Amino acid sequence: MDAPRRNKGFDETHQDLIETAVRLISERGVDALSIAALAREMGINRTTVYYHFENREALLHAVSSWATAQLGRGTDVNLSQPERIGLISRFAIENPELTKLWIDDFVSGKDIRDSYSGWNALVEGTARRLAEENPGEEIDAEVYCVMLIAASVIGPRVYRNSVNAAASTEEIVAKFVREHQRALARDGVTAKP
């Protein structure tokens, strides 16, 4: 039996709910998000929100999935490497509350392949490049990729909050793009400039 087909209004409302929840979290923090707060913000009945999300946890999961999709743009092979690194760095800086949600999801113990369909390809490609450029060295490509992702997402926030709070977003993004590219080239994952 086919899944019931939802009308376009449902999908639009669903997306509006997620985007409004994203905005609320960005403005007020995760703790301020509730089904009632979201309904008030959108000027709709709580029942409508419950029709889309069983509970607050389901809503937070949808918001976390949205953040994962935004960060996933950093793996789009149609973009240049500097653009991909810049997207991730900028998202982390401009969305601290969403970044916290993403980090919680990232370290939750769930299989990363459930969030990042390209994970295996990323690890395999990285392993191949590391082996070609560093013959005889046993470099763990999975750990290497985890380190890159963690540094890409957490690094810009740490830099902004604890190292140089006066730096502009553009300055921080430029620094992280430059240093990520340098490290990747040093390790042979990308061509040296």
Short mmCIF file of N, CA and C in Angstrom, two decimals:
data_model
loop_
_atom_site.label_atom_id
_atom_site.label_comp_id
_atom_site.label_asym_id
_atom_site.label_seq_id
_atom_site.Cartn_x
_atom_site.Cartn_y
_atom_site.Cartn_z
N MET A 1 0.84 -1.18 0.00
CA MET A 1 0.00 0.00 0.00
C MET A 1 0.89 1.24 0.00
N ASP A 2 0.59 2.18 -0.87
CA ASP A 2 1.37 3.42 -0.96
C ASP A 2 1.11 4.29 0.26
N ALA A 3 2.12 5.07 0.61
CA ALA A 3 1.97 6.02 1.72
C ALA A 3 0.95 7.08 1.30
N PRO A 4 0.16 7.58 2.26
CA PRO A 4 -0.82 8.62 1.90
C PRO A 4 -0.12 9.83 1.32
N ARG A 5 -0.71 10.40 0.32
CA ARG A 5 -0.15 11.58 -0.33
C ARG A 5 -0.59 12.83 0.43
N ARG A 6 0.35 13.67 0.72
CA ARG A 6 0.02 14.90 1.44
C ARG A 6 -0.09 16.04 0.45
N ASN A 7 -0.99 16.94 0.77
CA ASN A 7 -1.17 18.07 -0.15
C ASN A 7 -0.04 19.08 0.02
N LYS A 8 0.05 19.96 -0.94
CA LYS A 8 1.12 20.95 -0.93
C LYS A 8 1.03 21.85 0.30
N GLY A 9 -0.17 22.12 0.75
CA GLY A 9 -0.33 22.95 1.94
C GLY A 9 0.33 22.34 3.15
N PHE A 10 0.24 21.03 3.30
CA PHE A 10 0.88 20.34 4.40
C PHE A 10 2.39 20.54 4.34
N ASP A 11 2.97 20.30 3.16
CA ASP A 11 4.42 20.42 3.01
C ASP A 11 4.90 21.84 3.24
N GLU A 12 4.17 22.82 2.74
CA GLU A 12 4.54 24.22 2.96
C GLU A 12 4.46 24.58 4.43
N THR A 13 3.38 24.15 5.08
CA THR A 13 3.23 24.42 6.52
C THR A 13 4.35 23.74 7.30
N HIS A 14 4.64 22.51 6.94
CA HIS A 14 5.70 21.76 7.62
C HIS A 14 7.04 22.51 7.53
N GLN A 15 7.36 22.96 6.32
CA GLN A 15 8.61 23.70 6.12
C GLN A 15 8.59 25.03 6.88
N ASP A 16 7.45 25.72 6.87
CA ASP A 16 7.33 26.98 7.63
C ASP A 16 7.53 26.74 9.12
N LEU A 17 6.99 25.64 9.63
CA LEU A 17 7.16 25.30 11.05
C LEU A 17 8.64 25.10 11.38
N ILE A 18 9.33 24.35 10.54
CA ILE A 18 10.77 24.11 10.77
C ILE A 18 11.55 25.41 10.71
N GLU A 19 11.28 26.21 9.69
CA GLU A 19 12.03 27.46 9.54
C GLU A 19 11.74 28.44 10.68
N THR A 20 10.51 28.46 11.15
CA THR A 20 10.18 29.32 12.29
C THR A 20 10.85 28.79 13.55
N ALA A 21 10.87 27.49 13.73
CA ALA A 21 11.57 26.89 14.88
C ALA A 21 13.06 27.21 14.82
N VAL A 22 13.64 27.15 13.64
CA VAL A 22 15.06 27.50 13.46
C VAL A 22 15.30 28.94 13.91
N ARG A 23 14.43 29.83 13.45
CA ARG A 23 14.57 31.25 13.82
C ARG A 23 14.43 31.44 15.33
N LEU A 24 13.43 30.79 15.93
CA LEU A 24 13.23 30.91 17.38
C LEU A 24 14.46 30.42 18.15
N ILE A 25 14.99 29.29 17.74
CA ILE A 25 16.19 28.77 18.41
C ILE A 25 17.35 29.73 18.24
N SER A 26 17.51 30.26 17.03
CA SER A 26 18.60 31.21 16.78
C SER A 26 18.48 32.46 17.63
N GLU A 27 17.24 32.94 17.81
CA GLU A 27 17.02 34.17 18.57
C GLU A 27 16.99 33.97 20.08
N ARG A 28 16.43 32.84 20.54
CA ARG A 28 16.16 32.67 21.96
C ARG A 28 16.81 31.45 22.61
N GLY A 29 17.37 30.58 21.79
CA GLY A 29 17.98 29.37 22.33
C GLY A 29 17.04 28.17 22.29
N VAL A 30 17.62 26.99 22.40
CA VAL A 30 16.87 25.75 22.30
C VAL A 30 15.83 25.63 23.41
N ASP A 31 16.19 26.05 24.61
CA ASP A 31 15.27 25.90 25.74
C ASP A 31 13.98 26.70 25.57
N ALA A 32 14.00 27.74 24.74
CA ALA A 32 12.82 28.57 24.54
C ALA A 32 11.83 27.96 23.54
N LEU A 33 12.27 26.91 22.86
CA LEU A 33 11.38 26.30 21.86
C LEU A 33 10.44 25.30 22.50
N SER A 34 9.17 25.51 22.24
CA SER A 34 8.14 24.56 22.67
C SER A 34 7.08 24.53 21.58
N ILE A 35 6.22 23.55 21.64
CA ILE A 35 5.12 23.46 20.69
C ILE A 35 4.25 24.72 20.82
N ALA A 36 3.96 25.13 22.06
CA ALA A 36 3.12 26.31 22.29
C ALA A 36 3.79 27.58 21.76
N ALA A 37 5.10 27.73 22.01
CA ALA A 37 5.82 28.92 21.54
C ALA A 37 5.82 28.99 20.02
N LEU A 38 6.01 27.85 19.39
CA LEU A 38 6.01 27.80 17.92
C LEU A 38 4.62 28.16 17.38
N ALA A 39 3.58 27.60 17.98
CA ALA A 39 2.21 27.91 17.54
C ALA A 39 1.92 29.39 17.70
N ARG A 40 2.31 29.98 18.86
CA ARG A 40 2.10 31.42 19.08
C ARG A 40 2.84 32.24 18.03
N GLU A 41 4.07 31.88 17.78
CA GLU A 41 4.89 32.64 16.83
C GLU A 41 4.28 32.62 15.43
N MET A 42 3.69 31.49 15.06
CA MET A 42 3.11 31.36 13.72
C MET A 42 1.65 31.79 13.68
N GLY A 43 1.05 32.03 14.84
CA GLY A 43 -0.35 32.43 14.87
C GLY A 43 -1.28 31.30 14.47
N ILE A 44 -0.93 30.09 14.89
CA ILE A 44 -1.77 28.92 14.56
C ILE A 44 -2.09 28.16 15.84
N ASN A 45 -2.97 27.21 15.74
CA ASN A 45 -3.37 26.38 16.86
C ASN A 45 -2.28 25.34 17.14
N ARG A 46 -2.07 25.02 18.41
CA ARG A 46 -1.08 23.99 18.76
C ARG A 46 -1.40 22.65 18.11
N THR A 47 -2.66 22.37 17.90
CA THR A 47 -3.06 21.11 17.28
C THR A 47 -2.42 20.98 15.89
N THR A 48 -2.32 22.09 15.19
CA THR A 48 -1.69 22.08 13.86
C THR A 48 -0.22 21.67 13.98
N VAL A 49 0.46 22.20 14.98
CA VAL A 49 1.87 21.84 15.19
C VAL A 49 1.97 20.36 15.52
N TYR A 50 1.09 19.88 16.40
CA TYR A 50 1.10 18.46 16.77
C TYR A 50 0.77 17.56 15.58
N TYR A 51 0.04 18.06 14.63
CA TYR A 51 -0.26 17.29 13.42
C TYR A 51 1.03 17.02 12.64
N HIS A 52 1.96 17.95 12.74
CA HIS A 52 3.24 17.83 12.02
C HIS A 52 4.33 17.17 12.86
N PHE A 53 4.30 17.41 14.16
CA PHE A 53 5.35 16.89 15.05
C PHE A 53 4.69 16.31 16.29
N GLU A 54 4.97 15.07 16.54
CA GLU A 54 4.34 14.35 17.65
C GLU A 54 4.60 15.02 19.00
N ASN A 55 5.82 15.59 19.14
CA ASN A 55 6.20 16.23 20.40
C ASN A 55 7.40 17.15 20.14
N ARG A 56 7.86 17.78 21.20
CA ARG A 56 8.98 18.71 21.09
C ARG A 56 10.23 18.00 20.56
N GLU A 57 10.46 16.78 20.99
CA GLU A 57 11.63 16.03 20.53
C GLU A 57 11.60 15.81 19.02
N ALA A 58 10.43 15.50 18.49
CA ALA A 58 10.29 15.32 17.04
C ALA A 58 10.57 16.64 16.31
N LEU A 59 10.11 17.73 16.88
CA LEU A 59 10.37 19.05 16.31
C LEU A 59 11.87 19.35 16.34
N LEU A 60 12.51 19.09 17.47
CA LEU A 60 13.96 19.32 17.57
C LEU A 60 14.72 18.44 16.59
N HIS A 61 14.26 17.21 16.42
CA HIS A 61 14.90 16.32 15.44
C HIS A 61 14.79 16.91 14.04
N ALA A 62 13.63 17.46 13.69
CA ALA A 62 13.46 18.08 12.37
C ALA A 62 14.38 19.29 12.21
N VAL A 63 14.51 20.08 13.26
CA VAL A 63 15.41 21.24 13.22
C VAL A 63 16.85 20.77 13.08
N SER A 64 17.22 19.75 13.82
CA SER A 64 18.58 19.20 13.73
C SER A 64 18.84 18.66 12.33
N SER A 65 17.86 18.01 11.75
CA SER A 65 18.00 17.51 10.37
C SER A 65 18.17 18.67 9.39
N TRP A 66 17.45 19.75 9.63
CA TRP A 66 17.60 20.94 8.79
C TRP A 66 19.03 21.47 8.90
N ALA A 67 19.55 21.56 10.12
CA ALA A 67 20.93 22.04 10.32
C ALA A 67 21.92 21.10 9.64
N THR A 68 21.69 19.81 9.76
CA THR A 68 22.56 18.83 9.10
C THR A 68 22.55 19.04 7.59
N ALA A 69 21.38 19.31 7.03
CA ALA A 69 21.28 19.55 5.59
C ALA A 69 22.05 20.80 5.20
N GLN A 70 21.96 21.84 6.03
CA GLN A 70 22.70 23.07 5.74
C GLN A 70 24.20 22.80 5.78
N LEU A 71 24.65 22.09 6.80
CA LEU A 71 26.07 21.75 6.91
C LEU A 71 26.47 20.78 5.80
N GLY A 72 25.53 19.94 5.38
CA GLY A 72 25.81 19.00 4.30
C GLY A 72 26.12 19.68 2.98
N ARG A 73 25.69 20.93 2.85
CA ARG A 73 26.05 21.69 1.65
C ARG A 73 27.57 21.81 1.53
N GLY A 74 28.24 21.67 2.65
CA GLY A 74 29.70 21.71 2.65
C GLY A 74 30.34 20.50 2.03
N THR A 75 29.53 19.52 1.64
CA THR A 75 30.08 18.35 0.95
C THR A 75 29.65 18.31 -0.51
N ASP A 76 29.04 19.37 -0.99
CA ASP A 76 28.55 19.44 -2.38
C ASP A 76 29.74 19.51 -3.34
N VAL A 77 29.96 18.44 -4.09
CA VAL A 77 31.11 18.38 -4.99
C VAL A 77 31.01 19.37 -6.15
N ASN A 78 29.84 19.98 -6.34
CA ASN A 78 29.70 20.99 -7.39
C ASN A 78 30.25 22.36 -6.96
N LEU A 79 30.58 22.47 -5.68
CA LEU A 79 31.18 23.71 -5.17
C LEU A 79 32.68 23.50 -5.01
N SER A 80 33.42 24.58 -5.08
CA SER A 80 34.87 24.48 -4.87
C SER A 80 35.14 24.18 -3.40
N GLN A 81 36.32 23.66 -3.14
CA GLN A 81 36.68 23.35 -1.76
C GLN A 81 36.62 24.60 -0.87
N PRO A 82 37.14 25.75 -1.28
CA PRO A 82 37.02 26.94 -0.43
C PRO A 82 35.56 27.32 -0.16
N GLU A 83 34.70 27.16 -1.17
CA GLU A 83 33.28 27.47 -0.96
C GLU A 83 32.67 26.52 0.07
N ARG A 84 33.00 25.24 -0.02
CA ARG A 84 32.45 24.26 0.92
C ARG A 84 32.92 24.55 2.35
N ILE A 85 34.19 24.82 2.51
CA ILE A 85 34.73 25.13 3.84
C ILE A 85 34.09 26.42 4.36
N GLY A 86 33.95 27.40 3.49
CA GLY A 86 33.34 28.67 3.88
C GLY A 86 31.90 28.52 4.32
N LEU A 87 31.13 27.68 3.61
CA LEU A 87 29.73 27.44 4.00
C LEU A 87 29.63 26.88 5.41
N ILE A 88 30.45 25.89 5.70
CA ILE A 88 30.42 25.27 7.02
C ILE A 88 30.85 26.27 8.09
N SER A 89 31.95 26.97 7.86
CA SER A 89 32.45 27.94 8.84
C SER A 89 31.43 29.04 9.11
N ARG A 90 30.85 29.57 8.04
CA ARG A 90 29.87 30.65 8.18
C ARG A 90 28.62 30.18 8.94
N PHE A 91 28.14 28.98 8.61
CA PHE A 91 26.97 28.44 9.30
C PHE A 91 27.27 28.30 10.80
N ALA A 92 28.43 27.78 11.13
CA ALA A 92 28.79 27.57 12.54
C ALA A 92 28.85 28.90 13.30
N ILE A 93 29.38 29.92 12.66
CA ILE A 93 29.50 31.23 13.31
C ILE A 93 28.13 31.90 13.45
N GLU A 94 27.34 31.86 12.40
CA GLU A 94 26.08 32.59 12.38
C GLU A 94 24.93 31.88 13.08
N ASN A 95 25.09 30.60 13.39
CA ASN A 95 24.01 29.82 13.99
C ASN A 95 24.49 29.04 15.22
N PRO A 96 24.91 29.74 16.26
CA PRO A 96 25.50 29.03 17.40
C PRO A 96 24.56 28.03 18.06
N GLU A 97 23.28 28.37 18.19
CA GLU A 97 22.35 27.45 18.85
C GLU A 97 22.09 26.21 17.98
N LEU A 98 22.00 26.43 16.68
CA LEU A 98 21.81 25.30 15.78
C LEU A 98 23.07 24.43 15.71
N THR A 99 24.21 25.08 15.81
CA THR A 99 25.47 24.33 15.82
C THR A 99 25.52 23.44 17.06
N LYS A 100 25.06 23.95 18.20
CA LYS A 100 25.01 23.13 19.41
C LYS A 100 24.10 21.92 19.22
N LEU A 101 22.95 22.14 18.60
CA LEU A 101 22.05 21.03 18.32
C LEU A 101 22.72 20.00 17.41
N TRP A 102 23.40 20.49 16.38
CA TRP A 102 24.08 19.60 15.44
C TRP A 102 25.17 18.81 16.16
N ILE A 103 25.92 19.47 17.03
CA ILE A 103 26.99 18.79 17.78
C ILE A 103 26.39 17.69 18.65
N ASP A 104 25.29 18.00 19.33
CA ASP A 104 24.62 16.96 20.15
C ASP A 104 24.24 15.76 19.29
N ASP A 105 23.73 16.02 18.10
CA ASP A 105 23.35 14.94 17.19
C ASP A 105 24.58 14.19 16.70
N PHE A 106 25.64 14.92 16.40
CA PHE A 106 26.89 14.36 15.87
C PHE A 106 27.53 13.39 16.86
N VAL A 107 27.45 13.72 18.15
CA VAL A 107 28.10 12.89 19.18
C VAL A 107 27.12 11.94 19.87
N SER A 108 25.91 11.83 19.35
CA SER A 108 24.85 11.06 20.01
C SER A 108 25.05 9.55 19.99
N GLY A 109 25.88 9.07 19.11
CA GLY A 109 26.05 7.63 19.00
C GLY A 109 25.30 7.02 17.84
N LYS A 110 24.53 7.85 17.12
CA LYS A 110 23.84 7.34 15.93
C LYS A 110 24.86 7.16 14.81
N ASP A 111 24.58 6.26 13.91
CA ASP A 111 25.46 6.02 12.77
C ASP A 111 25.50 7.25 11.88
N ILE A 112 26.68 7.75 11.62
CA ILE A 112 26.84 8.99 10.84
C ILE A 112 26.27 8.86 9.44
N ARG A 113 26.23 7.65 8.90
CA ARG A 113 25.70 7.45 7.56
C ARG A 113 24.21 7.78 7.47
N ASP A 114 23.52 7.76 8.62
CA ASP A 114 22.11 8.13 8.63
C ASP A 114 21.92 9.62 8.38
N SER A 115 22.90 10.43 8.72
CA SER A 115 22.81 11.87 8.51
C SER A 115 23.56 12.33 7.27
N TYR A 116 24.61 11.63 6.92
CA TYR A 116 25.46 12.02 5.79
C TYR A 116 25.59 10.86 4.83
N SER A 117 24.76 10.87 3.82
CA SER A 117 24.75 9.75 2.87
C SER A 117 26.08 9.62 2.14
N GLY A 118 26.83 10.68 2.04
CA GLY A 118 28.11 10.64 1.34
C GLY A 118 29.29 10.28 2.22
N TRP A 119 29.02 9.87 3.46
CA TRP A 119 30.12 9.59 4.40
C TRP A 119 31.08 8.52 3.85
N ASN A 120 30.56 7.39 3.39
CA ASN A 120 31.44 6.32 2.91
C ASN A 120 32.29 6.78 1.74
N ALA A 121 31.70 7.52 0.82
CA ALA A 121 32.46 8.03 -0.33
C ALA A 121 33.54 9.01 0.12
N LEU A 122 33.22 9.86 1.10
CA LEU A 122 34.20 10.79 1.63
C LEU A 122 35.38 10.05 2.24
N VAL A 123 35.10 9.04 3.06
CA VAL A 123 36.16 8.27 3.72
C VAL A 123 36.99 7.51 2.69
N GLU A 124 36.32 6.87 1.74
CA GLU A 124 37.03 6.10 0.71
C GLU A 124 37.93 7.00 -0.14
N GLY A 125 37.41 8.14 -0.57
CA GLY A 125 38.21 9.08 -1.36
C GLY A 125 39.38 9.63 -0.57
N THR A 126 39.13 9.95 0.68
CA THR A 126 40.20 10.47 1.54
C THR A 126 41.26 9.39 1.77
N ALA A 127 40.84 8.16 2.01
CA ALA A 127 41.77 7.06 2.24
C ALA A 127 42.66 6.85 1.01
N ARG A 128 42.04 6.91 -0.16
CA ARG A 128 42.80 6.73 -1.41
C ARG A 128 43.86 7.82 -1.55
N ARG A 129 43.45 9.08 -1.34
CA ARG A 129 44.41 10.20 -1.48
C ARG A 129 45.52 10.12 -0.44
N LEU A 130 45.13 9.82 0.80
CA LEU A 130 46.14 9.72 1.86
C LEU A 130 47.14 8.62 1.55
N ALA A 131 46.67 7.48 1.05
CA ALA A 131 47.56 6.36 0.73
C ALA A 131 48.49 6.71 -0.44
N GLU A 132 47.94 7.40 -1.45
CA GLU A 132 48.75 7.80 -2.60
C GLU A 132 49.83 8.80 -2.21
N GLU A 133 49.46 9.76 -1.40
CA GLU A 133 50.38 10.85 -1.06
C GLU A 133 51.29 10.55 0.13
N ASN A 134 50.94 9.53 0.91
CA ASN A 134 51.72 9.20 2.11
C ASN A 134 51.99 7.69 2.14
N PRO A 135 52.70 7.17 1.10
CA PRO A 135 52.93 5.73 1.04
C PRO A 135 53.66 5.22 2.28
N GLY A 136 53.21 4.06 2.74
CA GLY A 136 53.84 3.45 3.90
C GLY A 136 53.31 3.94 5.24
N GLU A 137 52.58 5.05 5.25
CA GLU A 137 52.01 5.55 6.50
C GLU A 137 50.63 4.95 6.68
N GLU A 138 50.32 4.54 7.88
CA GLU A 138 48.99 4.02 8.17
C GLU A 138 48.16 5.15 8.77
N ILE A 139 47.40 5.81 7.91
CA ILE A 139 46.56 6.93 8.32
C ILE A 139 45.12 6.44 8.32
N ASP A 140 44.44 6.60 9.43
CA ASP A 140 43.05 6.17 9.57
C ASP A 140 42.14 7.23 8.95
N ALA A 141 41.62 6.93 7.76
CA ALA A 141 40.82 7.91 7.03
C ALA A 141 39.52 8.26 7.75
N GLU A 142 38.91 7.29 8.44
CA GLU A 142 37.68 7.61 9.18
C GLU A 142 37.95 8.61 10.29
N VAL A 143 39.01 8.38 11.05
CA VAL A 143 39.36 9.32 12.12
C VAL A 143 39.72 10.67 11.53
N TYR A 144 40.47 10.65 10.45
CA TYR A 144 40.87 11.89 9.78
C TYR A 144 39.62 12.70 9.38
N CYS A 145 38.63 12.02 8.79
CA CYS A 145 37.39 12.71 8.36
C CYS A 145 36.60 13.24 9.55
N VAL A 146 36.55 12.47 10.64
CA VAL A 146 35.87 12.95 11.85
C VAL A 146 36.56 14.20 12.37
N MET A 147 37.89 14.16 12.38
CA MET A 147 38.65 15.33 12.86
C MET A 147 38.37 16.55 11.98
N LEU A 148 38.31 16.35 10.68
CA LEU A 148 38.04 17.47 9.77
C LEU A 148 36.66 18.07 10.02
N ILE A 149 35.66 17.20 10.16
CA ILE A 149 34.29 17.69 10.38
C ILE A 149 34.20 18.42 11.72
N ALA A 150 34.77 17.81 12.76
CA ALA A 150 34.72 18.45 14.08
C ALA A 150 35.42 19.81 14.05
N ALA A 151 36.58 19.86 13.43
CA ALA A 151 37.32 21.13 13.35
C ALA A 151 36.55 22.16 12.52
N SER A 152 35.89 21.69 11.47
CA SER A 152 35.16 22.61 10.59
C SER A 152 33.97 23.25 11.27
N VAL A 153 33.30 22.48 12.13
CA VAL A 153 32.08 22.97 12.76
C VAL A 153 32.36 23.64 14.10
N ILE A 154 33.21 23.02 14.89
CA ILE A 154 33.47 23.54 16.23
C ILE A 154 34.52 24.66 16.21
N GLY A 155 35.52 24.52 15.35
CA GLY A 155 36.61 25.47 15.29
C GLY A 155 36.20 26.93 15.16
N PRO A 156 35.35 27.28 14.19
CA PRO A 156 34.98 28.69 14.04
C PRO A 156 34.27 29.25 15.28
N ARG A 157 33.47 28.43 15.97
CA ARG A 157 32.79 28.89 17.20
C ARG A 157 33.80 29.13 18.31
N VAL A 158 34.75 28.21 18.46
CA VAL A 158 35.77 28.39 19.50
C VAL A 158 36.58 29.64 19.20
N TYR A 159 36.95 29.82 17.94
CA TYR A 159 37.73 31.00 17.57
C TYR A 159 36.96 32.28 17.88
N ARG A 160 35.69 32.32 17.49
CA ARG A 160 34.86 33.50 17.73
C ARG A 160 34.66 33.75 19.23
N ASN A 161 34.39 32.70 19.98
CA ASN A 161 34.05 32.86 21.40
C ASN A 161 35.26 32.99 22.31
N SER A 162 36.33 32.30 22.01
CA SER A 162 37.42 32.19 22.98
C SER A 162 38.77 32.71 22.52
N VAL A 163 38.92 32.99 21.23
CA VAL A 163 40.21 33.43 20.74
C VAL A 163 40.18 34.88 20.28
N ASN A 164 39.20 35.22 19.43
CA ASN A 164 39.17 36.56 18.86
C ASN A 164 37.72 37.00 18.63
N ALA A 165 37.07 37.43 19.69
CA ALA A 165 35.67 37.83 19.61
C ALA A 165 35.46 39.06 18.73
N ALA A 166 36.49 39.84 18.51
CA ALA A 166 36.37 41.06 17.71
C ALA A 166 36.45 40.79 16.21
N ALA A 167 36.87 39.61 15.82
CA ALA A 167 37.01 39.30 14.39
C ALA A 167 35.63 39.23 13.74
N SER A 168 35.55 39.72 12.51
CA SER A 168 34.30 39.65 11.77
C SER A 168 34.09 38.22 11.27
N THR A 169 32.86 37.93 10.92
CA THR A 169 32.55 36.62 10.35
C THR A 169 33.41 36.37 9.11
N GLU A 170 33.51 37.36 8.25
CA GLU A 170 34.30 37.19 7.01
C GLU A 170 35.76 36.92 7.32
N GLU A 171 36.33 37.60 8.33
CA GLU A 171 37.72 37.34 8.70
C GLU A 171 37.91 35.90 9.18
N ILE A 172 36.98 35.45 10.01
CA ILE A 172 37.09 34.09 10.56
C ILE A 172 36.93 33.06 9.44
N VAL A 173 35.95 33.26 8.57
CA VAL A 173 35.74 32.33 7.46
C VAL A 173 37.01 32.26 6.61
N ALA A 174 37.57 33.41 6.27
CA ALA A 174 38.79 33.44 5.45
C ALA A 174 39.93 32.69 6.13
N LYS A 175 40.10 32.89 7.43
CA LYS A 175 41.16 32.19 8.16
C LYS A 175 40.94 30.68 8.13
N PHE A 176 39.72 30.23 8.35
CA PHE A 176 39.45 28.80 8.38
C PHE A 176 39.56 28.17 6.99
N VAL A 177 39.13 28.89 5.97
CA VAL A 177 39.29 28.38 4.61
C VAL A 177 40.78 28.20 4.32
N ARG A 178 41.57 29.21 4.61
CA ARG A 178 43.02 29.17 4.33
C ARG A 178 43.69 28.03 5.09
N GLU A 179 43.41 27.91 6.38
CA GLU A 179 44.10 26.89 7.18
C GLU A 179 43.64 25.47 6.85
N HIS A 180 42.35 25.30 6.55
CA HIS A 180 41.88 23.97 6.15
C HIS A 180 42.54 23.57 4.83
N GLN A 181 42.59 24.49 3.89
CA GLN A 181 43.22 24.18 2.61
C GLN A 181 44.70 23.86 2.78
N ARG A 182 45.37 24.61 3.64
CA ARG A 182 46.79 24.36 3.87
C ARG A 182 46.99 22.97 4.46
N ALA A 183 46.18 22.62 5.47
CA ALA A 183 46.31 21.31 6.12
C ALA A 183 45.99 20.17 5.15
N LEU A 184 44.94 20.34 4.36
CA LEU A 184 44.57 19.30 3.39
C LEU A 184 45.66 19.12 2.33
N ALA A 185 46.24 20.23 1.88
CA ALA A 185 47.33 20.14 0.89
C ALA A 185 48.57 19.50 1.53
N ARG A 186 48.87 19.87 2.76
CA ARG A 186 50.03 19.30 3.46
C ARG A 186 49.91 17.78 3.56
N ASP A 187 48.68 17.30 3.84
CA ASP A 187 48.46 15.88 4.00
C ASP A 187 48.24 15.16 2.68
N GLY A 188 48.22 15.90 1.58
CA GLY A 188 48.07 15.28 0.27
C GLY A 188 46.64 14.96 -0.10
N VAL A 189 45.67 15.47 0.67
CA VAL A 189 44.27 15.20 0.36
C VAL A 189 43.83 16.06 -0.82
N THR A 190 44.42 17.23 -0.96
CA THR A 190 44.16 18.09 -2.12
C THR A 190 45.49 18.50 -2.72
N ALA A 191 45.43 19.02 -3.92
CA ALA A 191 46.66 19.45 -4.61
C ALA A 191 47.27 20.63 -3.86
N LYS A 192 48.58 20.63 -3.85
CA LYS A 192 49.30 21.76 -3.23
C LYS A 192 49.16 22.98 -4.14
N PRO A 193 48.98 24.16 -3.52
CA PRO A 193 48.81 25.38 -4.33
C PRO A 193 50.07 25.72 -5.10
#
